[in-house]
Amino acid sequence: YLRDYEGGKHCVFLLRRHPTAAILPQTTTYQQPTTRRTTISMLRASRLRSLARDISFAGVAGGSADFVCQRLESGLAVLPPDEAAPSYDWRRSFAFSTFTGLYIGGVCTPLYSLYPRIAASLFRSPSPNVSGAVATLCDNFVHVPFLYLPAFYLGTGALRGDSSAEMADGLRRNWAMSVASCLSFWLPAQFVIFSMVPAAYRVRCVASCDFVWNVALSFIAHRREPISDAPPAMMQADS
């Protein structure tokens, strides 16, 4: 048999008795076989395009979520009569969008590929539901509390120009509430994503659901300190 690669399919032709002659259709056109280097270059280009799409999609979702959050904050805020409504914080949206795009679109892409390997190392031939449960538990009880949230508060704070003390204080004050809201939203959502959504679309699916989560996270990260945390002199003045 003579195998020739053409149009993505292997064409098999029967040779005549003479080893150099083959019965070939007259309309057949030939292409040189794709080299290994060309194939690797095409795969790399495809992965880079997919990574760029994931980063762009996650960044737009993060920036849109912060925009919605700021609009809700300005509409629902109860301010003293002598205090004007705050203007829109574009630097805050830039920090939120940049971090979300790079982390969700960039970091989570290789990270999510590790979860099926962890499930395979723990269980022999795990079902989609078992693999999805392992990925959900790893992401919500290991990745988010100890990697994502510290990176979020430090990264967005640095992009906004906060000092190291302000970034550490924001992480300390908001970490517990952020973890609690994450578990309540992402445990059911990620189980569905990791169990039913193909691996190639999981990052974009997470970024889509991330819009709702980012509205809540943006509110938690930028909420005002409660009155009980104010200095005693201020509380006495108010009374």
GROMACS .gro file of C-alpha atoms in nm, residues 11-198:
model
  188
   11CYS     CA    1  -0.542   0.776   0.082
   12VAL     CA    2  -0.449   0.414   0.028
   13PHE     CA    3  -0.363   0.290  -0.320
   14LEU     CA    4  -0.299  -0.062  -0.441
   15LEU     CA    5   0.038  -0.116  -0.604
   16ARG     CA    6   0.082  -0.307  -0.924
   17ARG     CA    7   0.326  -0.588  -0.950
   18HIS     CA    8   0.602  -0.344  -1.028
   19PRO     CA    9   0.693  -0.179  -0.694
   20THR     CA   10   0.726   0.169  -0.843
   21ALA     CA   11   0.391   0.180  -1.024
   22ALA     CA   12   0.058   0.252  -0.856
   23ILE     CA   13  -0.301   0.268  -0.973
   24LEU     CA   14  -0.389   0.630  -0.903
   25PRO     CA   15  -0.699   0.837  -0.993
   26GLN     CA   16  -0.634   1.090  -1.265
   27THR     CA   17  -0.791   1.369  -1.060
   28THR     CA   18  -0.571   1.310  -0.758
   29THR     CA   19  -0.350   1.603  -0.656
   30TYR     CA   20  -0.059   1.568  -0.420
   31GLN     CA   21   0.072   1.766  -0.129
   32GLN     CA   22   0.393   1.721   0.055
   33PRO     CA   23   0.347   1.549   0.393
   34THR     CA   24   0.327   1.794   0.681
   35THR     CA   25   0.657   1.805   0.865
   36ARG     CA   26   0.686   1.760   1.240
   37ARG     CA   27   0.813   2.115   1.283
   38THR     CA   28   0.521   2.261   1.090
   39THR     CA   29   0.273   2.060   1.295
   40ILE     CA   30   0.426   2.179   1.622
   41SER     CA   31   0.419   2.540   1.501
   42MET     CA   32   0.053   2.511   1.407
   43LEU     CA   33  -0.034   2.364   1.747
   44ARG     CA   34   0.153   2.641   1.926
   45ALA     CA   35  -0.020   2.909   1.722
   46SER     CA   36  -0.358   2.752   1.795
   47ARG     CA   37  -0.285   2.742   2.167
   48LEU     CA   38  -0.171   3.103   2.166
   49ARG     CA   39  -0.490   3.212   1.989
   50SER     CA   40  -0.701   3.018   2.239
   51LEU     CA   41  -0.506   3.169   2.530
   52ALA     CA   42  -0.553   3.520   2.390
   53ARG     CA   43  -0.928   3.460   2.356
   54ASP     CA   44  -0.950   3.333   2.714
   55ILE     CA   45  -0.755   3.632   2.852
   56SER     CA   46  -0.962   3.883   2.653
   57PHE     CA   47  -1.294   3.718   2.745
   58ALA     CA   48  -1.207   3.701   3.116
   59GLY     CA   49  -1.078   4.059   3.118
   60VAL     CA   50  -1.398   4.196   2.962
   61ALA     CA   51  -1.608   3.996   3.208
   62GLY     CA   52  -1.408   4.126   3.505
   63GLY     CA   53  -1.420   4.488   3.393
   64SER     CA   54  -1.794   4.466   3.322
   65ALA     CA   55  -1.857   4.313   3.664
   66ASP     CA   56  -1.675   4.597   3.839
   67PHE     CA   57  -1.867   4.852   3.630
   68VAL     CA   58  -2.198   4.698   3.741
   69CYS     CA   59  -2.078   4.685   4.101
   70GLN     CA   60  -1.980   5.052   4.104
   71ARG     CA   61  -2.314   5.152   3.951
   72LEU     CA   62  -2.497   4.954   4.218
   73GLU     CA   63  -2.283   5.103   4.493
   74SER     CA   64  -2.353   5.459   4.379
   75GLY     CA   65  -2.727   5.388   4.343
   76LEU     CA   66  -2.772   5.213   4.676
   77ALA     CA   67  -2.530   5.417   4.885
   78VAL     CA   68  -2.679   5.616   5.173
   79LEU     CA   69  -2.459   5.921   5.216
   80PRO     CA   70  -2.471   6.212   5.460
   81PRO     CA   71  -2.630   6.529   5.318
   82ASP     CA   72  -2.296   6.710   5.303
   83GLU     CA   73  -2.114   6.427   5.120
   84ALA     CA   74  -2.120   6.409   4.741
   85ALA     CA   75  -2.161   6.081   4.555
   86PRO     CA   76  -1.824   5.933   4.457
   87SER     CA   77  -1.722   5.953   4.092
   88TYR     CA   78  -1.658   5.645   3.883
   89ASP     CA   79  -1.321   5.486   3.965
   90TRP     CA   80  -1.168   5.392   3.630
   91ARG     CA   81  -0.841   5.279   3.788
   92ARG     CA   82  -1.032   5.030   4.002
   93SER     CA   83  -1.202   4.885   3.692
   94PHE     CA   84  -0.868   4.873   3.509
   95ALA     CA   85  -0.709   4.682   3.798
   96PHE     CA   86  -1.001   4.442   3.822
   97SER     CA   87  -1.016   4.379   3.448
   98THR     CA   88  -0.639   4.333   3.410
   99PHE     CA   89  -0.604   4.094   3.700
  100THR     CA   90  -0.911   3.889   3.605
  101GLY     CA   91  -0.800   3.858   3.244
  102LEU     CA   92  -0.445   3.750   3.325
  103TYR     CA   93  -0.534   3.518   3.612
  104ILE     CA   94  -0.859   3.356   3.500
  105GLY     CA   95  -0.768   3.353   3.131
  106GLY     CA   96  -0.398   3.277   3.175
  107VAL     CA   97  -0.321   3.102   3.504
  108CYS     CA   98  -0.638   2.892   3.523
  109THR     CA   99  -0.583   2.741   3.178
  110PRO     CA  100  -0.284   2.522   3.279
  111LEU     CA  101  -0.417   2.484   3.634
  112TYR     CA  102  -0.745   2.326   3.527
  113SER     CA  103  -0.554   2.071   3.319
  114LEU     CA  104  -0.397   1.936   3.640
  115TYR     CA  105  -0.726   1.846   3.808
  116PRO     CA  106  -0.807   1.543   3.587
  117ARG     CA  107  -0.457   1.408   3.658
  118ILE     CA  108  -0.515   1.442   4.032
  119ALA     CA  109  -0.845   1.257   3.999
  120ALA     CA  110  -0.677   0.982   3.793
  121SER     CA  111  -0.406   0.943   4.058
  122LEU     CA  112  -0.665   0.905   4.335
  123PHE     CA  113  -0.918   0.686   4.154
  124ARG     CA  114  -0.882   0.423   3.886
  125SER     CA  115  -1.070   0.537   3.573
  126PRO     CA  116  -1.279   0.805   3.749
  127SER     CA  117  -1.619   0.888   3.605
  128PRO     CA  118  -1.694   1.245   3.490
  129ASN     CA  119  -1.883   1.311   3.813
  130VAL     CA  120  -1.596   1.186   4.029
  131SER     CA  121  -1.342   1.384   3.830
  132GLY     CA  122  -1.564   1.693   3.853
  133ALA     CA  123  -1.602   1.653   4.229
  134VAL     CA  124  -1.224   1.622   4.278
  135ALA     CA  125  -1.160   1.931   4.064
  136THR     CA  126  -1.427   2.129   4.251
  137LEU     CA  127  -1.286   2.039   4.593
  138CYS     CA  128  -0.928   2.116   4.487
  139ASP     CA  129  -1.025   2.451   4.340
  140ASN     CA  130  -1.249   2.573   4.622
  141PHE     CA  131  -1.060   2.445   4.925
  142VAL     CA  132  -0.698   2.479   4.806
  143HIS     CA  133  -0.660   2.703   4.502
  144VAL     CA  134  -0.903   2.985   4.579
  145PRO     CA  135  -0.835   3.038   4.953
  146PHE     CA  136  -0.456   3.011   4.942
  147LEU     CA  137  -0.359   3.119   4.590
  148TYR     CA  138  -0.634   3.310   4.408
  149LEU     CA  139  -0.758   3.540   4.685
  150PRO     CA  140  -0.412   3.648   4.808
  151ALA     CA  141  -0.309   3.709   4.448
  152PHE     CA  142  -0.632   3.905   4.387
  153TYR     CA  143  -0.597   4.143   4.680
  154LEU     CA  144  -0.225   4.194   4.628
  155GLY     CA  145  -0.249   4.218   4.248
  156THR     CA  146  -0.543   4.457   4.227
  157GLY     CA  147  -0.399   4.664   4.511
  158ALA     CA  148  -0.068   4.699   4.330
  159LEU     CA  149  -0.243   4.799   4.007
  160ARG     CA  150  -0.440   5.065   4.198
  161GLY     CA  151  -0.122   5.197   4.360
  162ASP     CA  152  -0.200   5.088   4.717
  163SER     CA  153   0.078   5.048   4.971
  164SER     CA  154   0.183   4.706   5.094
  165ALA     CA  155   0.017   4.775   5.431
  166GLU     CA  156  -0.313   4.862   5.261
  167MET     CA  157  -0.301   4.547   5.049
  168ALA     CA  158  -0.227   4.326   5.349
  169ASP     CA  159  -0.504   4.493   5.551
  170GLY     CA  160  -0.757   4.440   5.271
  171LEU     CA  161  -0.667   4.072   5.248
  172ARG     CA  162  -0.690   4.029   5.625
  173ARG     CA  163  -1.029   4.203   5.658
  174ASN     CA  164  -1.198   4.046   5.355
  175TRP     CA  165  -1.045   3.697   5.326
  176ALA     CA  166  -1.304   3.509   5.538
  177MET     CA  167  -1.606   3.671   5.370
  178SER     CA  168  -1.454   3.618   5.025
  179VAL     CA  169  -1.397   3.246   5.094
  180ALA     CA  170  -1.751   3.203   5.229
  181SER     CA  171  -1.910   3.371   4.925
  182CYS     CA  172  -1.684   3.168   4.696
  183LEU     CA  173  -1.793   2.837   4.847
  184SER     CA  174  -2.162   2.927   4.833
  185PHE     CA  175  -2.143   3.018   4.463
  186TRP     CA  176  -1.866   2.806   4.309
  187LEU     CA  177  -1.920   2.466   4.472
  188PRO     CA  178  -2.235   2.390   4.269
  189ALA     CA  179  -2.127   2.593   3.965
  190GLN     CA  180  -1.786   2.431   3.926
  191PHE     CA  181  -1.917   2.082   3.983
  192VAL     CA  182  -2.139   2.129   3.679
  193ILE     CA  183  -1.855   2.287   3.478
  194PHE     CA  184  -1.589   2.027   3.561
  195SER     CA  185  -1.832   1.737   3.518
  196MET     CA  186  -2.015   1.832   3.199
  197VAL     CA  187  -1.824   2.101   3.007
  198PRO     CA  188  -1.540   1.988   2.773
   0.00000   0.00000   0.00000
